[in-house]
Amino acid sequence: MTVQQEVGTQPRERARVPIAELHGSDSPRLGGVDEEHARRVAEQPDPLPPILVCRATMAVLDGRHRLRAAQLRGEDTVEIELFHGDPDAGFMLAVRRNSLSTVDRKAAALRLVSTYPEWSDRRLAAAAGLSPKTIAAARATAPVPRQGSRMGLDGRVRPLDRVSGRLRAAELLASAPGSSLREVAAAAGISIGTAKDVRERVRLGQDPVGPRRREEEPNAPQGFTDSLELLNNLRRDPSLRCSEVGRGVLRLLGAHFLDRREWDRFADAVPRHCAKGMAQIARQCAEAWSDFADQVERKPPRERR
């Protein structure tokens, strides 16, 4: 099921119902009804557009001012558009349809990440019409347990703790070396590309996780923090800062220096049909950086300036 289907963008049934049958509101707008605005709407000669209502609860999702305008006109019934879905999905649709203030957006994002903690930031953002940054900020303060994986825009579930997935894959390869990459990936909860990388590391007798990933997983990425401090120190070094080539290298390092959550968001945004080409290019870039690192480390001390 796509994000669009989950928030209910399909055509909805319309009906005219008594106002008395509507029970409250589940609007993402925190403020009450603006009476002056409702009065202006009521004074318009045109019929009022349908009000979006959740069929399960008969709560108004979008159109509180139109409802109040109908009351000011002395009408007993209103035309409604019925949302046939659960109230949480109805609230998400209401968020998508409303222009919200900053306070409203933050409150809505907090409710959404509490309701759908298993969704990635980009998936929630796309469904609710909010920015991934707003969702990420809300997730950082949401009172929900940390999830081991998240569902991306493409519907695929990806683990957040890559260390345990890689270790599980290594165990599977050791116990059943004839397993296909697809079988290993499915059993360990990792991508086929990651399973292939683990298999190659195991074949070469290397750590299936790698030192960088061990530093960064699973929660506070201490390795990331230390490297960021190192990068800032390099930026302050005159021998690099005052050299055109040095500044160029620092810019390249800074452009690639993202924490795991940023990389997760980028990965979620890649369509499935582009994944293979994107992964190939990314690995070539990684190899280029690895060669660069080896080159720098091999330089004799007297040549370093």
PDB file of C-alpha atoms in Angstrom, residues 212 216 221 224 228 231 253-266:
ATOM      1  CA  ARG A 212      33.375   2.663  11.676  1.00  0.00           C
ATOM      2  CA  GLU A 216      28.454   4.693  15.372  1.00  0.00           C
ATOM      3  CA  PRO A 221      27.314   7.930  17.609  1.00  0.00           C
ATOM      4  CA  PHE A 224      30.693  10.449  14.584  1.00  0.00           C
ATOM      5  CA  LEU A 228      33.252  15.918  13.667  1.00  0.00           C
ATOM      6  CA  LEU A 231      37.092  17.826  11.056  1.00  0.00           C
ATOM      7  CA  LEU A 253      34.825  16.123   3.534  1.00  0.00           C
ATOM      8  CA  GLY A 254      32.170  18.430   4.963  1.00  0.00           C
ATOM      9  CA  ALA A 255      29.731  17.626   2.152  1.00  0.00           C
ATOM     10  CA  HIS A 256      29.968  13.893   2.903  1.00  0.00           C
ATOM     11  CA  PHE A 257      30.036  14.245   6.668  1.00  0.00           C
ATOM     12  CA  LEU A 258      26.487  13.306   7.670  1.00  0.00           C
ATOM     13  CA  ASP A 259      25.245  11.302  10.612  1.00  0.00           C
ATOM     14  CA  ARG A 260      23.387   8.034  10.206  1.00  0.00           C
ATOM     15  CA  ARG A 261      19.935   9.630  10.337  1.00  0.00           C
ATOM     16  CA  GLU A 262      20.747  11.871   7.381  1.00  0.00           C
ATOM     17  CA  TRP A 263      21.996   8.896   5.364  1.00  0.00           C
ATOM     18  CA  ASP A 264      18.777   7.033   6.284  1.00  0.00           C
ATOM     19  CA  ARG A 265      16.708   9.899   4.917  1.00  0.00           C
ATOM     20  CA  PHE A 266      18.716   9.942   1.698  1.00  0.00           C
TER      21      PHE A 266
END
